[in-house]
Amino acid sequence: MSDPDPGPGGLPPTVSALMERLRQGPSGLGTTSLRFAPREQPPTAETTTVATTEQTSGRPAPGSPIPGLYHHPVPEPDPERVEEVGRRIKRWAVDEVQAYPPEWEDQFDGFSVGRYMVACHPDAPTVDHLMIAARLMVAENVVDDCYCEDHGGSPVGLGGRLLLAHTALDPVHTTKEYEPAWAQSLLADAPRRSYRSAMEYFARAATPSQADRFQHNMARLHMGYLAEAAWAETEYVPQVAEYLAMRQFNNFRPCPTITDTVGGYELPADLHSLPAVQRAIALAGNATTVANDLYSYTKELDSPGLHLNLPVVIAEQEKLSPKEGYLKAVEVHNELMHEFEAAAAELAASCPDPRVLRFLRGVAVWVDGNHHWHQTNTYRYSLPDFW
Amino acid sequence: MSDPDPGPGGLPPTVSALMERLRQGPSGLGTTSLRFAPREQPPTAETTTVATTEQTSGRPAPGSPIPGLYHHPVPEPDPERVEEVGRRIKRWAVDEVQAYPPEWEDQFDGFSVGRYMVACHPDAPTVDHLMIAARLMVAENVVDDCYCEDHGGSPVGLGGRLLLAHTALDPVHTTKEYEPAWAQSLLADAPRRSYRSAMEYFARAATPSQADRFQHNMARLHMGYLAEAAWAETEYVPQVAEYLAMRQFNNFRPCPTITDTVGGYELPADLHSLPAVQRAIALAGNATTVANDLYSYTKELDSPGLHLNLPVVIAEQEKLSPKEGYLKAVEVHNELMHEFEAAAAELAASCPDPRVLRFLRGVAVWVDGNHHWHQTNTYRYSLPDFW
């Protein structure tokens, strides 16, 4: 039996149709609240084609998507919300947690956290809900910058720093004599101040199960950072499969998986932990994380030492040119996206609980919004000269 | 208003009474299945007194409890079950996963995993249920020994090794080309073979939420290992509060928190994640982990380099003699135990769901069984000469 003809983007038409239903939201009695708020249009289902041979050659124009990258364009994020989140997140970072010194203000502005969060969470009922995601996103970047990468980070001793910061998310329960020193330690540096405050706001809006889920995903993230750091310190270049395993942990996963808290509802823990749901989440996280490797490729080439990313690891381990490694990494991304969409469509058919559908739609839209932010963030990213 | 007179072990009588109810199991219609299986007697509520002044001086006799350590004696574990678990776990370790080479057989036997697991899980319905816990316990020790400590472990590069091993518990979802290399990697060494097989058996018996809980607790454990490794590598001696924070992660927590799976029931995820339940679990885990520091004190003094444990860190940071540091660490343990019992008793009163009660009882009994194993494992442990 041959496969049915592929639809747009190479998906069989039944899968495309299911994904379309997932994107647009369920219909029928009692499901109105599961649609995106009326102010936002649902993302279009338009997809780019995968054929790279039809692209023009040279370096794509700034703000263009990566040629051949399978993705879904999103509507321009609501400018009023973007501005309001941008204004409030800067007040939080500067006044509430002193997340960065004045000389990093350009970088903070260049990060465009308002546009990022509004693009990724079009179904947030209010700006307060968007702020939950915005604080955590900034806090995660402060930790990464200060402990791991750009601003004084180092792989040496990282395990101790990340664990103490993790206790701002997952509190220590200890004796009366030692508890105050621990509580005080959470104010000792910008990463811990940021985590502590962002988690406090998050936990106020989340159920205990959602808080537990977030802690788990942050523990995964920190394990991923520590694997990457171990390899940097020992100058180990992993096999491609090992790199992809590490990148499932050093991953955006904590961000799309708060989509229900930011949306003002809950995917119950027993549904969230189903293996099929976990698989869909992992594939989405992996696709969107590989997209980050692709958009940050030239930025990371400029950083000191060998910065591992998927194109570099493929080129190194499979004896390919940088361009061939990059283009193969694009294919890896596209397969992960297709696998995610197939897994989500299967779930939509086999487990049509409206909360599962809305959550999967939220994850899918987060992936699209994350792509949009990377594509359009010309302050941070530029593409290589591979076409 | 003054506090009521303390009961045995310094607990107010109302708390003692609640804990007694928790230990004995609930009564009333429909709760029979929540009692321990009739073959086991419930642990006695007899406690040691905390006064160290009444102890004889010198080194306690082999197999004695630490003088002044607040604990609950348990009945001798059922010898038939001990023997059967011991026989089956050795077959699994040798034949199924090749967990250790023949020359480590003495150490494996000396670990007495059968006695350990039967003492910790008196309510397991069958030996099959005990085997779920036994395999995970052995696997966790293989990882710790081979990657971190006694058998060729090292802090250098540990983050990479632990992450790849963690994927045996929390699977990678990747492309068709790279998936086989990842699956093959899980057979590449004893730690990964052990984790993979033990998790497979566990996941067959667990609900998806219980599997998620276990993954989360193992991620915590691995973060704890990595903090300890970072401090070893940089020769950093943490503050006592920092050490206790690390030890909440590098902690027995994964073991008592599978008590419901091993008991053949489920504490639902929404109850498990309640902050009050999380606090009780953390306190129990911290108490039982500090007890490990105390029983392994002389063993760790003999290991190369400065092996951090609570008595050593207290002595170092608070300018105390080794004996004073040790005795203060005993007090820390006792306070954590009392705090756990107070938290559990409060929960029993405020949230008397029979599954919460049985789970808390299971955690409490695990703590008691873990103490019993440490106390009586004279192959591994001996006490210092501090009395």
Coordinates of N, CA and C in Angstrom, one line a residue, chain B residues 150-245:
Chain B
D150 N 32.7 5.6 43.8 CA 33.7 4.6 44.2 C 34.4 3.9 43.0
H151 N 33.6 3.7 41.9 CA 34.2 2.8 40.9 C 34.5 3.6 39.6
G152 N 35.5 4.4 39.6 CA 35.9 5.1 38.4 C 35.1 6.4 38.1
G153 N 34.3 6.8 39.0 CA 33.5 8.1 38.8 C 34.4 9.3 39.0
S154 N 33.9 10.4 38.5 CA 34.7 11.7 38.6 C 33.8 12.8 38.3
P155 N 34.1 14.0 39.0 CA 33.2 15.1 38.7 C 33.4 15.7 37.3
V156 N 34.5 15.4 36.7 CA 34.8 15.9 35.3 C 34.0 15.2 34.3
G157 N 33.2 16.0 33.5 CA 32.4 15.5 32.4 C 31.1 14.8 32.9
L158 N 30.9 14.9 34.2 CA 29.7 14.2 34.8 C 28.4 14.6 34.2
G159 N 28.3 15.9 33.9 CA 27.0 16.4 33.4 C 26.6 15.7 32.1
G160 N 27.6 15.4 31.2 CA 27.3 14.7 30.0 C 26.8 13.3 30.3
R161 N 27.6 12.6 31.1 CA 27.2 11.2 31.4 C 25.9 11.1 32.1
L162 N 25.6 11.9 33.0 CA 24.3 11.8 33.7 C 23.1 12.2 32.8
L163 N 23.3 13.2 31.9 CA 22.2 13.5 31.0 C 21.9 12.3 30.1
L164 N 23.0 11.7 29.5 CA 22.7 10.6 28.6 C 22.0 9.4 29.4
A165 N 22.4 9.2 30.6 CA 21.8 8.2 31.4 C 20.4 8.5 31.8
H166 N 20.1 9.8 32.0 CA 18.8 10.3 32.3 C 17.8 10.0 31.2
T167 N 18.3 9.9 30.0 CA 17.4 9.6 28.8 C 16.9 8.2 28.9
A168 N 17.5 7.3 29.7 CA 17.0 6.0 29.9 C 15.7 6.0 30.8
L169 N 15.5 7.1 31.5 CA 14.3 7.3 32.3 C 13.3 8.2 31.6
D170 N 13.8 9.1 30.8 CA 13.0 10.2 30.2 C 13.3 10.2 28.7
P171 N 12.6 9.4 27.9 CA 13.1 9.1 26.5 C 13.3 10.3 25.6
V172 N 14.2 10.2 24.7 CA 14.4 11.1 23.6 C 13.5 10.9 22.5
H173 N 12.9 11.9 21.9 CA 12.1 11.8 20.7 C 12.8 12.6 19.6
T174 N 13.2 11.8 18.6 CA 14.1 12.5 17.6 C 13.8 11.9 16.2
T175 N 14.7 12.2 15.3 CA 14.4 11.8 13.9 C 14.7 10.3 13.7
K176 N 14.1 9.8 12.6 CA 14.3 8.4 12.2 C 15.8 8.1 12.1
E177 N 16.6 9.0 11.6 CA 18.0 8.7 11.3 C 18.8 8.5 12.7
Y178 N 18.5 9.4 13.6 CA 19.3 9.4 14.8 C 18.7 8.6 16.0
E179 N 17.4 8.2 15.9 CA 16.8 7.5 17.0 C 17.6 6.2 17.3
P180 N 17.9 5.4 16.3 CA 18.6 4.1 16.7 C 19.9 4.3 17.4
A181 N 20.7 5.3 17.1 CA 21.9 5.5 17.8 C 21.7 5.8 19.3
W182 N 20.6 6.6 19.5 CA 20.2 6.9 20.9 C 19.8 5.6 21.6
A183 N 18.9 4.9 21.0 CA 18.4 3.6 21.7 C 19.6 2.7 22.0
Q184 N 20.5 2.6 21.0 CA 21.7 1.7 21.2 C 22.5 2.2 22.4
S185 N 22.6 3.5 22.6 CA 23.5 4.1 23.6 C 23.0 3.7 25.0
L186 N 21.7 3.3 25.1 CA 21.2 2.9 26.4 C 21.7 1.6 26.9
L187 N 22.4 0.8 26.0 CA 23.0 -0.5 26.3 C 24.5 -0.4 26.5
A188 N 25.0 0.9 26.4 CA 26.5 1.0 26.2 C 27.3 0.8 27.5
D189 N 26.6 1.0 28.7 CA 27.4 0.8 29.9 C 26.4 0.3 31.0
A190 N 27.0 -0.2 32.1 CA 26.1 -0.7 33.2 C 25.1 0.3 33.8
P191 N 25.6 1.5 34.0 CA 24.6 2.5 34.5 C 23.4 2.7 33.6
R192 N 23.6 2.8 32.3 CA 22.5 3.0 31.4 C 21.6 1.7 31.2
R193 N 22.3 0.6 31.2 CA 21.5 -0.7 31.1 C 20.7 -0.9 32.3
S194 N 21.2 -0.5 33.5 CA 20.4 -0.7 34.7 C 19.3 0.3 34.8
Y195 N 19.5 1.6 34.5 CA 18.4 2.5 34.5 C 17.3 2.1 33.5
R196 N 17.7 1.8 32.3 CA 16.8 1.5 31.2 C 15.8 0.3 31.6
S197 N 16.5 -0.7 32.1 CA 15.6 -1.9 32.5 C 14.8 -1.6 33.7
A198 N 15.4 -1.0 34.7 CA 14.6 -0.8 36.0 C 13.4 0.2 35.7
M199 N 13.6 1.1 34.8 CA 12.6 2.1 34.4 C 11.5 1.4 33.7
E200 N 11.9 0.4 32.8 CA 10.9 -0.3 32.0 C 9.9 -1.1 32.9
Y201 N 10.5 -1.8 33.9 CA 9.7 -2.5 34.8 C 8.8 -1.5 35.6
F202 N 9.4 -0.4 36.1 CA 8.7 0.6 36.9 C 7.5 1.1 36.1
A203 N 7.8 1.5 34.8 CA 6.7 2.2 34.0 C 5.6 1.3 33.7
R204 N 5.9 0.0 33.7 CA 4.8 -1.0 33.5 C 3.8 -1.0 34.6
A205 N 4.3 -0.8 35.8 CA 3.5 -0.9 37.0 C 2.9 0.5 37.4
A206 N 3.5 1.5 36.9 CA 3.1 2.9 37.4 C 2.1 3.5 36.4
T207 N 1.4 4.5 37.0 CA 0.6 5.4 36.1 C 1.5 6.4 35.4
P208 N 1.1 7.0 34.3 CA 1.9 8.0 33.7 C 2.3 9.1 34.7
S209 N 1.4 9.5 35.6 CA 1.7 10.6 36.5 C 2.8 10.1 37.5
Q210 N 2.7 8.8 37.9 CA 3.8 8.3 38.8 C 5.1 8.3 38.1
A211 N 5.1 7.9 36.8 CA 6.3 7.9 36.0 C 6.9 9.3 35.9
D212 N 6.0 10.3 35.7 CA 6.5 11.7 35.6 C 7.1 12.1 36.9
R213 N 6.4 11.8 38.0 CA 6.9 12.1 39.3 C 8.3 11.5 39.6
F214 N 8.5 10.3 39.2 CA 9.8 9.6 39.3 C 10.9 10.3 38.5
Q215 N 10.5 10.6 37.2 CA 11.5 11.4 36.4 C 11.9 12.7 37.0
H216 N 10.9 13.4 37.6 CA 11.2 14.7 38.2 C 12.2 14.5 39.4
N217 N 11.9 13.5 40.2 CA 12.7 13.3 41.4 C 14.1 12.8 41.0
M218 N 14.2 12.1 39.9 CA 15.6 11.7 39.4 C 16.3 12.9 38.8
A219 N 15.6 13.8 38.1 CA 16.2 15.0 37.6 C 16.8 15.8 38.8
R220 N 16.0 15.9 39.9 CA 16.4 16.6 41.1 C 17.7 15.9 41.6
L221 N 17.7 14.6 41.7 CA 18.9 13.8 42.2 C 20.1 14.1 41.3
H222 N 19.9 14.1 40.0 CA 21.1 14.3 39.1 C 21.6 15.8 39.3
M223 N 20.7 16.7 39.5 CA 21.1 18.1 39.7 C 21.9 18.2 41.0
G224 N 21.5 17.4 42.0 CA 22.2 17.4 43.3 C 23.6 16.8 43.1
Y225 N 23.7 15.7 42.4 CA 25.0 15.1 42.1 C 25.9 16.1 41.4
L226 N 25.3 16.9 40.5 CA 26.2 17.8 39.7 C 26.6 19.0 40.6
A227 N 25.8 19.4 41.5 CA 26.2 20.5 42.4 C 27.4 20.0 43.3
E228 N 27.2 18.8 43.8 CA 28.3 18.2 44.7 C 29.6 18.1 43.9
A229 N 29.4 17.6 42.6 CA 30.6 17.5 41.8 C 31.3 18.8 41.5
A230 N 30.5 19.8 41.2 CA 31.0 21.2 40.9 C 31.8 21.7 42.1
W231 N 31.3 21.5 43.3 CA 32.0 21.9 44.5 C 33.2 21.1 44.8
A232 N 33.2 19.8 44.5 CA 34.4 19.0 44.6 C 35.5 19.5 43.7
E233 N 35.1 19.7 42.4 CA 36.0 20.1 41.4 C 36.7 21.5 41.7
T234 N 35.9 22.4 42.3 CA 36.4 23.7 42.6 C 36.9 23.8 44.0
E235 N 36.8 22.7 44.7 CA 37.2 22.7 46.1 C 36.5 23.7 47.0
Y236 N 35.3 23.9 46.7 CA 34.4 24.9 47.4 C 33.8 24.2 48.6
V237 N 33.9 24.8 49.7 CA 33.2 24.2 50.9 C 32.0 25.1 51.1
P238 N 30.8 24.6 50.9 CA 29.6 25.4 51.0 C 29.3 25.8 52.4
Q239 N 28.5 26.9 52.6 CA 27.9 27.2 53.8 C 27.0 26.1 54.2
V240 N 26.7 25.9 55.5 CA 25.8 24.8 56.0 C 24.4 24.9 55.2
A241 N 23.9 26.1 55.1 CA 22.6 26.2 54.4 C 22.7 25.8 53.0
E242 N 23.8 26.1 52.3 CA 24.0 25.7 50.9 C 24.1 24.2 50.8
Y243 N 24.9 23.6 51.8 CA 25.0 22.2 51.8 C 23.7 21.5 52.0
L244 N 22.9 22.0 52.9 CA 21.5 21.4 53.1 C 20.6 21.6 51.9
A245 N 20.8 22.7 51.2 CA 20.0 22.9 49.9 C 20.4 21.8 48.9

